[in-house]
Short mmCIF file of C-alpha atoms in Angstrom, two decimals:
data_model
loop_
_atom_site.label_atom_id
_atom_site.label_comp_id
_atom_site.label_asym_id
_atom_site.label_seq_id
_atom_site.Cartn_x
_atom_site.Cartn_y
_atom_site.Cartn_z
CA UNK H 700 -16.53 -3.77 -13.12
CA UNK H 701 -17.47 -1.74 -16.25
CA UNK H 702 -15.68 1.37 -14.93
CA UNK H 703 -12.23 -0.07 -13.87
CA UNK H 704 -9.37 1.26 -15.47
CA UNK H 705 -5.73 -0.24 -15.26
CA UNK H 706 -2.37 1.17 -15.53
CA UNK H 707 1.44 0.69 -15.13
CA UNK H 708 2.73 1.37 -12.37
CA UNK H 709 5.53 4.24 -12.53
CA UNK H 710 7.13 6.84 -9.84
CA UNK H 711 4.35 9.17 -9.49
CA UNK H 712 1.61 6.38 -8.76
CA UNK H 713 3.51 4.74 -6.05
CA UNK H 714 1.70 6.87 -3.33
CA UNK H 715 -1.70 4.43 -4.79
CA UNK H 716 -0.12 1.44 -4.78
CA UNK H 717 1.43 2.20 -0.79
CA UNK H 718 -2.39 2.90 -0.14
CA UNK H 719 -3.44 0.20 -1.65
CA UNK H 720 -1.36 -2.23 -0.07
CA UNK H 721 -1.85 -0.40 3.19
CA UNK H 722 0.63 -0.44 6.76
CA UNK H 723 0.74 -4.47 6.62
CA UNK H 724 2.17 -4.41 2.98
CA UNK H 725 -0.45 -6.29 1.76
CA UNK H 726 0.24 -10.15 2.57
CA UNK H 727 1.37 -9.37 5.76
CA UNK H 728 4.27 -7.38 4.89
CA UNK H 729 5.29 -8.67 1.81
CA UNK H 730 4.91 -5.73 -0.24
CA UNK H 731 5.20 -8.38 -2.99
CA UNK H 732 9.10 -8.78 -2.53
CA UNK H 733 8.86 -12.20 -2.39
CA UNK H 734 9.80 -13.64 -6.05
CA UNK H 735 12.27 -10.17 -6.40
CA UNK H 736 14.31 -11.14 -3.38
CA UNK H 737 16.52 -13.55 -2.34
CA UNK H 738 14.53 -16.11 0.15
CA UNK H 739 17.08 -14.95 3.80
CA UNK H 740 16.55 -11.25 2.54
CA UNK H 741 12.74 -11.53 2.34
CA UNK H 742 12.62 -14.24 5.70
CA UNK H 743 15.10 -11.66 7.53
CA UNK H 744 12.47 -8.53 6.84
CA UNK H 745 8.95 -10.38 7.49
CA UNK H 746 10.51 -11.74 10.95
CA UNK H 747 12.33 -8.01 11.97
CA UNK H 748 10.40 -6.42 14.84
CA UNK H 749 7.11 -4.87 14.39
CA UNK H 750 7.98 -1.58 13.69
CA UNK H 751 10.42 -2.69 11.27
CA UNK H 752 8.51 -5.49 9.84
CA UNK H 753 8.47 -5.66 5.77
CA UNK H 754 10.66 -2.34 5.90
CA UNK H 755 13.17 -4.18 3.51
CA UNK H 756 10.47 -5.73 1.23
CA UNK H 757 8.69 -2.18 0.91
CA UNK H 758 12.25 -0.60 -0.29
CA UNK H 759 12.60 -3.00 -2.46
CA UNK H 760 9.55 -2.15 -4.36
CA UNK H 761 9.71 1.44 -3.87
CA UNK H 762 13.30 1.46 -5.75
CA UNK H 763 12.12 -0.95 -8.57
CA UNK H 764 9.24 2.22 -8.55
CA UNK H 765 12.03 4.86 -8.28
CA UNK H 766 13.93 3.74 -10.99
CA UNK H 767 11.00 3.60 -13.54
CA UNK H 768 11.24 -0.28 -14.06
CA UNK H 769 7.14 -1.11 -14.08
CA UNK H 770 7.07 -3.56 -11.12
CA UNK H 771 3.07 -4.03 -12.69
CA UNK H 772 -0.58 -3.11 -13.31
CA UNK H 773 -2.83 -1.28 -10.91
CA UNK H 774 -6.54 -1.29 -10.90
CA UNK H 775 -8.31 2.19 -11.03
CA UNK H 776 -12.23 2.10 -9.86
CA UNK H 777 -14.08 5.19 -9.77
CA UNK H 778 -10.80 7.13 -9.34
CA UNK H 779 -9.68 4.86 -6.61
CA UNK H 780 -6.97 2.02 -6.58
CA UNK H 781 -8.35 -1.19 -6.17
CA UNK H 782 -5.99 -4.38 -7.26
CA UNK H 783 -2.69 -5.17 -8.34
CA UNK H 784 -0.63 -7.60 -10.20
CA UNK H 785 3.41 -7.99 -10.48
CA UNK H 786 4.63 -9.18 -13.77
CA UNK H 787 8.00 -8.00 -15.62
CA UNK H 788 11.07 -9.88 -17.28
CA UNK H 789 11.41 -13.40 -15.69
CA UNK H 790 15.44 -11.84 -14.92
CA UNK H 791 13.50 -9.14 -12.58
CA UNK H 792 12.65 -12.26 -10.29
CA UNK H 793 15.55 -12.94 -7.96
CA UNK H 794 13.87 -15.99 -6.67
CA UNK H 795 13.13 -17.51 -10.27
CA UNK H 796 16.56 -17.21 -10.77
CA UNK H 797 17.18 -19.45 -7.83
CA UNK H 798 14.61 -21.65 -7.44
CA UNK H 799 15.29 -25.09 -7.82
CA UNK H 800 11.75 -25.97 -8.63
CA UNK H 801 10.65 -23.02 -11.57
CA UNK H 802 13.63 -23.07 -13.14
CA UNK H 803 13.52 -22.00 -16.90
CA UNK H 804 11.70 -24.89 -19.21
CA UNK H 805 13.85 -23.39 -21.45
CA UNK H 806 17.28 -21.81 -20.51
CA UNK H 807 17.74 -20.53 -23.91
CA UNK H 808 14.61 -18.80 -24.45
CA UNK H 809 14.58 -15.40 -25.19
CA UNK H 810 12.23 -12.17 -23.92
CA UNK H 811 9.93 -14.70 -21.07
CA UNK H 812 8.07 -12.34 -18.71
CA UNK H 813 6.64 -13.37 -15.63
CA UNK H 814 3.47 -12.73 -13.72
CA UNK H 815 3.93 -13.69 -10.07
CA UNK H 816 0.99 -12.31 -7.76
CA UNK H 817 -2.37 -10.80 -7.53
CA UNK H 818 -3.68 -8.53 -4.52
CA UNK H 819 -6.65 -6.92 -4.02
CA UNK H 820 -8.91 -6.13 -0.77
CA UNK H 821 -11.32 -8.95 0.36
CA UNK H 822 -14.63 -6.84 -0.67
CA UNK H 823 -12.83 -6.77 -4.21
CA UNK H 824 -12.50 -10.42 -4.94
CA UNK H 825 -15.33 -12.54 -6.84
CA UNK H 826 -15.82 -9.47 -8.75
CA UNK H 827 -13.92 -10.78 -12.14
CA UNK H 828 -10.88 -8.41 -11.30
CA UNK H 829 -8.48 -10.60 -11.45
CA UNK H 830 -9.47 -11.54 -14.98
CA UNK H 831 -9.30 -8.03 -16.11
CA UNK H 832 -6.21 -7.42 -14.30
CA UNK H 833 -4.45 -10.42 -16.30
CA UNK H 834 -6.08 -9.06 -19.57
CA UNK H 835 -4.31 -6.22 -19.02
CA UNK H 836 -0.94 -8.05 -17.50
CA UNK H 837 -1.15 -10.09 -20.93
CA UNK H 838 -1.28 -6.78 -23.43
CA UNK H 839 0.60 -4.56 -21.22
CA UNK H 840 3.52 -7.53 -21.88
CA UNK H 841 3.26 -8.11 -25.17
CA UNK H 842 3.45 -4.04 -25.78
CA UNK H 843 7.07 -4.38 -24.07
CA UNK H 844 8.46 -6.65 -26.23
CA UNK H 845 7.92 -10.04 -23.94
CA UNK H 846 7.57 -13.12 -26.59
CA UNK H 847 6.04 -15.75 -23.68
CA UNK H 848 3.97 -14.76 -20.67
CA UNK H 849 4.72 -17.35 -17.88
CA UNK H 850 2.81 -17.85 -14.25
CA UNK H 851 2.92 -20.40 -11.68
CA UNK H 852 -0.62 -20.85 -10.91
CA UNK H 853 -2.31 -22.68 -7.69
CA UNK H 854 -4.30 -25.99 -9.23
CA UNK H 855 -7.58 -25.98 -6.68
CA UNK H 856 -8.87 -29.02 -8.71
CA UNK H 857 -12.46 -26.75 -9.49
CA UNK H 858 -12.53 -25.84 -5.49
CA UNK H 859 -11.77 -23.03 -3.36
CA UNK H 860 -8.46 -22.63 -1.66
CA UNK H 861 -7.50 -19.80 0.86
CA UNK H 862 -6.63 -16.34 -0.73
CA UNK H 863 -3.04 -16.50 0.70
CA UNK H 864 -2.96 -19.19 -1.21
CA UNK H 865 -3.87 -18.75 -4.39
CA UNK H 866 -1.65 -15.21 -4.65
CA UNK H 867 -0.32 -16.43 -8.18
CA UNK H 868 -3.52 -16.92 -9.47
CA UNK H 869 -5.11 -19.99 -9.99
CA UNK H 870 -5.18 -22.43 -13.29
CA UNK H 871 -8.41 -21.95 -14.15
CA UNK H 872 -7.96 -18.35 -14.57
CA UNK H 873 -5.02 -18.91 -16.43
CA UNK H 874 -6.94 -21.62 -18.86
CA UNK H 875 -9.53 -19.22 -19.89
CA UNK H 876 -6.93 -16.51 -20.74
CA UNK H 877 -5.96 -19.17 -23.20
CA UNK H 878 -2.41 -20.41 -21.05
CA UNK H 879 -1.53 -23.29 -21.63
CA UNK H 880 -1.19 -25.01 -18.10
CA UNK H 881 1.44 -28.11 -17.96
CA UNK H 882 3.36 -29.55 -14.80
CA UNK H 883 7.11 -27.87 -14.61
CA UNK H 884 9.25 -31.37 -15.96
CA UNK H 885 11.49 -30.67 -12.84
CA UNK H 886 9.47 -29.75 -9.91
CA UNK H 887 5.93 -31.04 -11.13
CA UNK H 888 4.58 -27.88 -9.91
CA UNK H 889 1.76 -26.14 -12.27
CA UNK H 890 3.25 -23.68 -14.80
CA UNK H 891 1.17 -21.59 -17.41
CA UNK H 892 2.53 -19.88 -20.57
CA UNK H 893 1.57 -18.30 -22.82
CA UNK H 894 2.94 -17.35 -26.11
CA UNK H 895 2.74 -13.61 -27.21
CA UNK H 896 4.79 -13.98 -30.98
CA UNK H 897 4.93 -16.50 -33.64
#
């Protein structure tokens, strides 16, 4: 994985990223709208007819795209694009902002970014890209200002779990990076940070 190279996202790279995520919109049409739309938005496009499927979640991206607003990191290998990750300000995440089980751990906290999913074709995992795609989510964070780094990791307990389901990354990836990986105190459900500043 020597030769992969790994940028941010912005209008004229959105062609790569449409490739990359291919007609189905990667997990099966999401076009990884989930966490940056409301949940009856996001059910309403994956269950639209066929040719219509995931229509909504892909506009959604493309806009974020449009607009210049880094939606996240895509992997380069030999000139080709080759995995993804979505991370921006926590307030970019519709769904955060909703959920009643990742609320904030700290409503008053100031400049938390989140990192919400991974994607990458199946002859591209158990390569070590996701690591280098969160070394890269980490510094490409703390170069925008973000002061914590937050995910909400899949706890496999050491094993393997199915890749649909482990789209947020898992906790032992996080743990190497040096997270710090805690239950949320409302939900229970795994949350990693990550602090960028003293």
């Amino acid at each position: 994985m020597s030769g992969v190279s790994i940028r941010p996202v912005t209008p004229e790279l959105w062609d790569d990223l449409a490739g990359l995520f291919g007609p189905t919109g990667a997990y099966g049409y999401c076009w990884c709208a989930y966490f940056r739309r409301r949940a009856k938005d996001y059910t309403a496009s994956v269950d639209a007819p066929r040719p219509e499927r995931g229509l909504g979640n892909r506009e959604v991206l493309e806009r974020v795209t449009a607009e210049g607003r880094v939606p996240g990191l895509l992997a380069y290998d030999d000139g080709q694009p080759c995995g993804w990750v979505s991370l921006g300000p926590r307030s970019d995440f519709v769904r955060l902002a909703h959920s009643r089980t990742l609320r904030p751990v700290d409503p008053e906290e100031r400049g938390v970014w989140s990192l919400v999913c991974f994607w990458m074709p199946p002859r591209r995992r158990g390569k070590g890209l996701a690591t280098l795609l969160l070394d890269a989510a980490i510094e490409h964070a703390r170069d925008n200002g973000a002061r914590v780094l937050e995910a909400y990791p899949v706890d496999t307990a050491g094993g393997r779990a199915p890749t649909a389901d482990v789209y947020t990354g898992t906790v032992a990836l996080m743990r190497r990076a040096g997270f710090t990986c805690t239950r949320h105190p409302s939900s229970g459900r795994p949350i990693a940070r990550l602090r960028l500043t003293g």
